[in-house]
Coordinates of C-alpha atoms in Angstrom, one line a residue:
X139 CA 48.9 7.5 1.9
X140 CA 47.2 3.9 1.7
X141 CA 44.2 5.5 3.1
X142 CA 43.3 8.3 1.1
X143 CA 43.9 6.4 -2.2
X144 CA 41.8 3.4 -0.9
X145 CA 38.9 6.2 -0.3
X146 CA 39.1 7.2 -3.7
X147 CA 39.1 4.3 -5.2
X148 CA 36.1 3.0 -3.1
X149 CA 34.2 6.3 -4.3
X150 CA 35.5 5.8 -8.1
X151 CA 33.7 2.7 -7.8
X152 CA 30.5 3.3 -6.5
X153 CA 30.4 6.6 -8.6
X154 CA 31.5 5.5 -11.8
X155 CA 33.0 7.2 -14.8
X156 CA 31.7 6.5 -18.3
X157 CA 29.9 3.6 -18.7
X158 CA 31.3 1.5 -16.2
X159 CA 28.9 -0.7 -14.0
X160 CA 29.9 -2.9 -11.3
X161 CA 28.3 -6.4 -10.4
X162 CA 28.5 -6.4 -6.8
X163 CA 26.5 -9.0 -5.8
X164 CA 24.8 -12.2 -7.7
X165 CA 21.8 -13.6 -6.8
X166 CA 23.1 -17.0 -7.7
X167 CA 25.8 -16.9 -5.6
X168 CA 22.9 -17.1 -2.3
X169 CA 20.5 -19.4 -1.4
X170 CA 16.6 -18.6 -1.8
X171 CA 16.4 -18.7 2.3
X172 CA 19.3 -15.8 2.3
X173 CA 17.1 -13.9 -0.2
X174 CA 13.8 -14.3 1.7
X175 CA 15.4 -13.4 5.0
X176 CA 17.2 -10.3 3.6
X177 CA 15.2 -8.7 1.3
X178 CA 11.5 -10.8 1.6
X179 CA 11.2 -12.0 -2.1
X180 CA 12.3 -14.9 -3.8
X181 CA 15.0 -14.8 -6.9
X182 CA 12.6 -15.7 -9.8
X183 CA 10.1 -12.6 -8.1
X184 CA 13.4 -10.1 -8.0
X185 CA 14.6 -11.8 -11.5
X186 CA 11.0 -10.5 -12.5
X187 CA 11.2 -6.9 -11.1
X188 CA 14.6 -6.5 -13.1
X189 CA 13.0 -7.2 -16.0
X190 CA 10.1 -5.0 -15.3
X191 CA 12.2 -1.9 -14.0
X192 CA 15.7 -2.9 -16.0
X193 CA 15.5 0.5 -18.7
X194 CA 14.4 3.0 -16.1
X195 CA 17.4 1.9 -13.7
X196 CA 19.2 1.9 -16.7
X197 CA 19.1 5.6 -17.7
X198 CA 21.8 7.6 -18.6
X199 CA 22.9 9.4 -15.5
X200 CA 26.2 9.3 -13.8
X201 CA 25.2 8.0 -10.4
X202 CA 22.8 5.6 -12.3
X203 CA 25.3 4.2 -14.0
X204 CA 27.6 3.1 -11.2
X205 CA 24.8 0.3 -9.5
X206 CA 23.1 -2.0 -11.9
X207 CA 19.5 -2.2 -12.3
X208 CA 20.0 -6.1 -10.0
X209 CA 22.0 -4.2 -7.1
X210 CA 19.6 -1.2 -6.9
X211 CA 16.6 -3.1 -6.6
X212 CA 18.0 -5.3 -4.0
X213 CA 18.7 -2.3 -2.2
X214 CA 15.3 -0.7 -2.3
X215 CA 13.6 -4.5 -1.5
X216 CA 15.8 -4.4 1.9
X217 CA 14.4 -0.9 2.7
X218 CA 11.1 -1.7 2.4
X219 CA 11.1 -5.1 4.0
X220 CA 13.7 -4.1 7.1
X221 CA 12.6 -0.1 7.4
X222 CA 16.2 0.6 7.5
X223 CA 19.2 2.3 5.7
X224 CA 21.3 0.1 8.3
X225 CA 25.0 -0.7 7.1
X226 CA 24.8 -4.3 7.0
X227 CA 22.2 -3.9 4.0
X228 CA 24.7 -2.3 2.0
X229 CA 27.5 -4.0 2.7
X230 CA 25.9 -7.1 2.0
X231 CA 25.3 -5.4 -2.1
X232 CA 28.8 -3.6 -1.2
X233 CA 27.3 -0.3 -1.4
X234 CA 27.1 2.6 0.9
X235 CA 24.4 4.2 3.2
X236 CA 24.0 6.9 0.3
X237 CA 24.2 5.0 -2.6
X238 CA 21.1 3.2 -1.0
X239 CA 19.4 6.0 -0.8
X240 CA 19.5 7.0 -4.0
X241 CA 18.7 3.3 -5.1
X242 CA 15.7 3.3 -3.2
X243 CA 14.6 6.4 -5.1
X244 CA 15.3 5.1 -8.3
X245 CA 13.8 2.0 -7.6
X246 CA 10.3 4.0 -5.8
X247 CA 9.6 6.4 -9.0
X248 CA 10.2 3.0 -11.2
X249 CA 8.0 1.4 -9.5
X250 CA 5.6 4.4 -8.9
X251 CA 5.4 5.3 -13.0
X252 CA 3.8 1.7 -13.1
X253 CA 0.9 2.3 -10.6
X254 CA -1.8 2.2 -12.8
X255 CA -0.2 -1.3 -14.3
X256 CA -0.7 -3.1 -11.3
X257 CA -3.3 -1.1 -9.5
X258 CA -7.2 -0.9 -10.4
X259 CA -10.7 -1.9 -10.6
X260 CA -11.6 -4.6 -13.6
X261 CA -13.0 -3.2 -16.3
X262 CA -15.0 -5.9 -18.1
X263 CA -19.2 -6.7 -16.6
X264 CA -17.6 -9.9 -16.0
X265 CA -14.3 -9.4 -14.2
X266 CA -17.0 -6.9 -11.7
X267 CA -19.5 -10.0 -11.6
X268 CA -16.7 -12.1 -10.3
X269 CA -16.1 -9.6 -7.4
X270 CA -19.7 -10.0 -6.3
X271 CA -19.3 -13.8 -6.2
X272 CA -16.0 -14.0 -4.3
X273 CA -17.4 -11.4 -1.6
X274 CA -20.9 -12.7 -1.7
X275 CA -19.2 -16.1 -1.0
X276 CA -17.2 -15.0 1.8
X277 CA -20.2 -13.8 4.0
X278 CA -23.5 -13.1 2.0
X279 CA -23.0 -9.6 1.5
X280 CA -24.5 -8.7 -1.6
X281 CA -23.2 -6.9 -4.6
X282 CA -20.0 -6.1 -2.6
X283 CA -17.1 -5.3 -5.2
X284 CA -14.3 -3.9 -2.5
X285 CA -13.4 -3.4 0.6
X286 CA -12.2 0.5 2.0
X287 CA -9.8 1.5 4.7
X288 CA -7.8 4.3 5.7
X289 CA -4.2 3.9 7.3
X290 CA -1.6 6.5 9.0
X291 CA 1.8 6.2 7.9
X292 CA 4.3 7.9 10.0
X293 CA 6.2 10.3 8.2
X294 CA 8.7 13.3 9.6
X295 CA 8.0 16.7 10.4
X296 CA 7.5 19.0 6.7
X297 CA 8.6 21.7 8.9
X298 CA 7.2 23.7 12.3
X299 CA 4.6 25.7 11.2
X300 CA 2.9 22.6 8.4
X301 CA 0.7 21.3 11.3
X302 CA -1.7 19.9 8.6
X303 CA 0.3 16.8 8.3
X304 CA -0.5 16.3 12.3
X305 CA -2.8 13.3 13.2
X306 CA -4.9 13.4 16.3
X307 CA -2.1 11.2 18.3
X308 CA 0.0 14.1 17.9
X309 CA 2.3 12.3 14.9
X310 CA 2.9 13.8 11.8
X311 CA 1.6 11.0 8.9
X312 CA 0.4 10.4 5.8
X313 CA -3.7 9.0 5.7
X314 CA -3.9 6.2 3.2
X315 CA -6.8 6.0 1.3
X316 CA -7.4 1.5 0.0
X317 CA -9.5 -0.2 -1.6
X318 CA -8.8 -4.1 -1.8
X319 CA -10.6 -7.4 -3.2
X320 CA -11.3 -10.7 -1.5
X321 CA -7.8 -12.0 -2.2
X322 CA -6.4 -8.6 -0.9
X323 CA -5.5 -7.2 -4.5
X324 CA -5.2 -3.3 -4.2
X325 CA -7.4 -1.9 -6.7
X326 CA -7.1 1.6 -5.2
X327 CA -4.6 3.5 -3.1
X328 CA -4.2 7.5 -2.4
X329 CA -1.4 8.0 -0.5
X330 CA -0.5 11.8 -0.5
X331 CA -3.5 12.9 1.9
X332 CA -2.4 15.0 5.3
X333 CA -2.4 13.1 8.3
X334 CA -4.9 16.0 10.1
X335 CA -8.2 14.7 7.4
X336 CA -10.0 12.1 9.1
X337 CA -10.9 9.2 6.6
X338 CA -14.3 10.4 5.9
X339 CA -13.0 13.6 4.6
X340 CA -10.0 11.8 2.8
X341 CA -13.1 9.7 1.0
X342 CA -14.8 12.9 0.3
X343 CA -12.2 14.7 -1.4
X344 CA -10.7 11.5 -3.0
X345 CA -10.6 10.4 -6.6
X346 CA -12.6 7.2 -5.7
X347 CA -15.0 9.1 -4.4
X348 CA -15.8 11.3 -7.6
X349 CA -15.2 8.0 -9.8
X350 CA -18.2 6.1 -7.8
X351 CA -20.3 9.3 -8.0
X352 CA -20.2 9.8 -11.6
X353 CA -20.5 6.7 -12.5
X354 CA -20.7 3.0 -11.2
X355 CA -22.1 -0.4 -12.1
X356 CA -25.6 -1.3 -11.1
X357 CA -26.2 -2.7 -7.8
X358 CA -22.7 -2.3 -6.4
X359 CA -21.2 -0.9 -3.4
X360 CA -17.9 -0.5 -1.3
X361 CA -17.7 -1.5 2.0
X362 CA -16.8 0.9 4.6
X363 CA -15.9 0.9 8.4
X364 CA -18.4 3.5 10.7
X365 CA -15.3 6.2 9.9
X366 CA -17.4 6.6 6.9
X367 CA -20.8 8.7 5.7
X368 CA -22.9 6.2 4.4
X369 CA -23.3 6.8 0.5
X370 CA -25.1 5.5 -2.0
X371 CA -22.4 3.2 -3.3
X372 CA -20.8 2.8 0.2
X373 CA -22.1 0.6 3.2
X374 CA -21.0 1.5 6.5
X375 CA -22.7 -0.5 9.3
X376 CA -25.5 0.2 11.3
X377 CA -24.6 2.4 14.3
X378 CA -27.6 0.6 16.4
X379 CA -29.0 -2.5 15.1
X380 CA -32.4 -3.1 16.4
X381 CA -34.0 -6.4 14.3
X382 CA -32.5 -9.6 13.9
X383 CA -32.4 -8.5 10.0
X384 CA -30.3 -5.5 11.1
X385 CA -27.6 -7.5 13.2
X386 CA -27.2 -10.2 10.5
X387 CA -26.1 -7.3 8.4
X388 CA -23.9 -5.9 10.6
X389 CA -22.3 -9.3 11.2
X390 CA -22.0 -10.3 7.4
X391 CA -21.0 -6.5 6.9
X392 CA -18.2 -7.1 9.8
X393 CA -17.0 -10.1 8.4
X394 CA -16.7 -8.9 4.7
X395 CA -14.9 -5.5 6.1
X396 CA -12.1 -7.4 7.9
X397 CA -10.4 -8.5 4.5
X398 CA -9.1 -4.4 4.6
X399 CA -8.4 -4.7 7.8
X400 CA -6.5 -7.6 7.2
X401 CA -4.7 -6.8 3.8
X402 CA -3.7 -3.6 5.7
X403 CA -2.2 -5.6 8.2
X404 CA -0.3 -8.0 6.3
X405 CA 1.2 -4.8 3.9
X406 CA 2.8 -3.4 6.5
X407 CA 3.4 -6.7 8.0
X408 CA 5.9 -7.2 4.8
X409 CA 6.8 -3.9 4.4
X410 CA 8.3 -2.7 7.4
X411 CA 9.0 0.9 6.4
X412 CA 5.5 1.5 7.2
X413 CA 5.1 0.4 10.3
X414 CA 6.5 2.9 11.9
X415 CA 8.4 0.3 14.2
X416 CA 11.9 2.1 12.5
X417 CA 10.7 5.2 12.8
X418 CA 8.9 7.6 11.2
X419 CA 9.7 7.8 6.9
X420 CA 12.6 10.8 6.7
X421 CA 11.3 11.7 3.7
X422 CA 9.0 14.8 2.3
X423 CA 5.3 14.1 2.2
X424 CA 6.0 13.7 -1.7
X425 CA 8.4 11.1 -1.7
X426 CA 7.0 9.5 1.6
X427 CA 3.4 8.6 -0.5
X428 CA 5.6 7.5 -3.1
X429 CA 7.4 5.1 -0.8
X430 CA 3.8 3.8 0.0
X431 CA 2.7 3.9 -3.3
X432 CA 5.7 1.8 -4.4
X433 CA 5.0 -0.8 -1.7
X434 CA 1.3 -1.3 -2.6
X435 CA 2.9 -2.1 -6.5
X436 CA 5.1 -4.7 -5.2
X437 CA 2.2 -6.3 -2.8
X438 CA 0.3 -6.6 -6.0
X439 CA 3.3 -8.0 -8.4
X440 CA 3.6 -10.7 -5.9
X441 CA 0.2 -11.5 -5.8
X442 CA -0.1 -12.1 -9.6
X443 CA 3.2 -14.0 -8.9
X444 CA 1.6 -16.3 -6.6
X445 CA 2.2 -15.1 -3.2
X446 CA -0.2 -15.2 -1.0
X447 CA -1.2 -12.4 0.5
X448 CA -1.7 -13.9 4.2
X449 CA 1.2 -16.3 3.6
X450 CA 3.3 -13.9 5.8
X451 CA 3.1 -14.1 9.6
X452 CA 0.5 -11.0 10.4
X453 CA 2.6 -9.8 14.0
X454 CA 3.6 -6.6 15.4
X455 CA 2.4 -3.2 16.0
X456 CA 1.1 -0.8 13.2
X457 CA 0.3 2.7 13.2
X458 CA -3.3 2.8 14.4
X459 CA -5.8 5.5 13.2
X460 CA -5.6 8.1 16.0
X461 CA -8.2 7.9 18.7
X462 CA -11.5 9.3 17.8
X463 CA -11.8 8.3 13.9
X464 CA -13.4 5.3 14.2
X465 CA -16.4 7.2 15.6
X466 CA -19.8 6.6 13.7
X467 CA -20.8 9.0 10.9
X468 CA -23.6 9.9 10.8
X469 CA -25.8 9.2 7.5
X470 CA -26.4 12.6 5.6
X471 CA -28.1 10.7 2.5
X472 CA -32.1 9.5 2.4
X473 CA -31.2 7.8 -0.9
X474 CA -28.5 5.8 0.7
X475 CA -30.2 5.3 3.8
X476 CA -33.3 3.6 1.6
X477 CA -30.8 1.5 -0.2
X478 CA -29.5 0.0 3.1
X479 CA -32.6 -0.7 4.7
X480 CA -33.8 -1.9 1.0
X481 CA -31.1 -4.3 1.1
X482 CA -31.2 -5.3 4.5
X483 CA -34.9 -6.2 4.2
X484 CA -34.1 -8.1 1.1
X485 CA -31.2 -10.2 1.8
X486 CA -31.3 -10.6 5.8
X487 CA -34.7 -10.8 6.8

């Protein structure tokens, strides 16, 4: 009889009943190197995030209830950073395999409802000004004001007969649409498209796209990769450079691009979940893009907390964009096509 009543009381526990809500684990009782190597965040930055997310963890719900707002987000960190629902995550917050489930689902939609917080262009002439320095700085591209990229996240099968969500490797994904800054602030992220769009019709169809077409500030553009259509208020790089003027472009265009490449890189660097080195998300599209979404929040909370976006070792594999993407567009646009060469002749002659 032992067992049974030792089961139930493990399962009164991590269920609750009223308004009971256990302390499992205490971030004082660790070191900062345990914290770094477990969940990949230091305790004043997870000290932080409970404050942030503290009421919506806190809602009244049974299951809720059971796992403080501390607990639940320590759960959800070690998802992201590890990729994994393995045991010794939750026994290490004394928690099960389905309580951190539901933790990291709490934690995502937390952390999802605050999106537009963390994520998005400055407003202000001046903040946009800055932007142009700090690119114009970094190579001489002018008038820069971010960098775009598209990545595949791996994500399970919808179900046989959704083949929309299949990318040219044959994987079923997600294709992230970003938009970062010189320091590798994400100031735009879409990350419900279908793995099947290549990233110039993800761009087409995107709200960034409709945003820079109704309206943008004078004499500013986003840099794009040759997966692109040249636009107006997009560069992409020449597809044959023929002057000296046109191959200093494309060099100071390369150079300016890679910060994308590189925040990309480092995200799911940190964020292991989206590597695909676990495995694929086992998640609906839905809450798949949320888990991304979620991700691209806490890369950005830890930059305004001081954490340097290329302070983490940039190693290992990522899902690459399948074969064939990267494939020059071809420029549809006279208008944009003036503006390039305008430019070009202007700033690399």
């Amino acid at each position: 009889m032992a067992i049974p009543i030792t089961v139930l009381d493990c399962d009164l526990l991590l269920y609750g009943r009223g308004h009971r809500t256990l302390d499992r684990f205490k971030l004082d009782d660790v070191t900062d190197e345990y914290l770094m190597s477990m969940y990949g965040f230091p305790r004043q930055f997870i000290y932080y995030l409970v404050e942030l997310l503290g009421a919506s963890l806190s809602r009244p719900t049974q299951r809720s209830r059971a796992i403080s707002p501390e607990t639940q987000i320590l759960a959800a960190l070690g998802f992201y950073t590890s990729g994994s629902f393995q045991t010794r995550m939750g026994d290490a917050i004394g928690i099960s395999q389905a309580s951190m489930s539901r933790c990291v689902a709490n934690v995502t939609e937390a952390l999802v409802e605050r999106a537009s917080q963390f994520i998005h262009f400055p407003a202000d002439e001046a903040a946009i000004q800055s932007l142009k320095d700090e690119f114009y700085g970094l190579a001489g591209m002018p008038g820069v004001i971010g960098a775009v990229d598209c990545i595949h996240v791996a994500i399970k099968a919808p179900n046989a007969e959704d083949l929309s969500y299949v990318n040219r490797k044959g994987l079923h994904s997600l294709n992230c649409l970003v938009v970062c800054d010189i320091r590798g602030a994400l100031m735009t992220v879409e990350t419900s498209w279908p793995g099947s769009l290549q990233d110039c019709a993800v761009l087409q169809q995107s709200s960034l796209s409709s945003q820079f077409e109704t309206g943008m500030p004078k004499d500013s553009w986003l840099l794009g990769d040759s997966s692109f259509f040249l636009h107006t208020w997009l560069l992409t790089p020449l597809h044959i450079p023929e002057t000296p003027a046109e191959y200093r472009y494309n060099r100071a265009h390369s150079a300016t691009h890679s910060v994308i490449e590189k925040t990309l890189r480092t995200l799911c660097c940190r964020f292991r979940c989206l590597d695909g080195s676990k495995g694929a998300l086992q998640y609906s599209p839905e809450k798949s893009s949320h888990i991304i979404l979620a991700c691209c929040v806490l890369h950005n909370i830890s930059l305004e907390h001081g954490m340097d976006v290329w302070s983490s070792p940039v190693t290992g594999p990522i899902e690459q964009p399948p074969e064939g993407e990267d494939e020059q567009m071809e420029s549809l646009d006279l208008e944009a096509d003036r503006i390039r060469q305008e430019l070009i002749l202007t700033h690399f002659s």
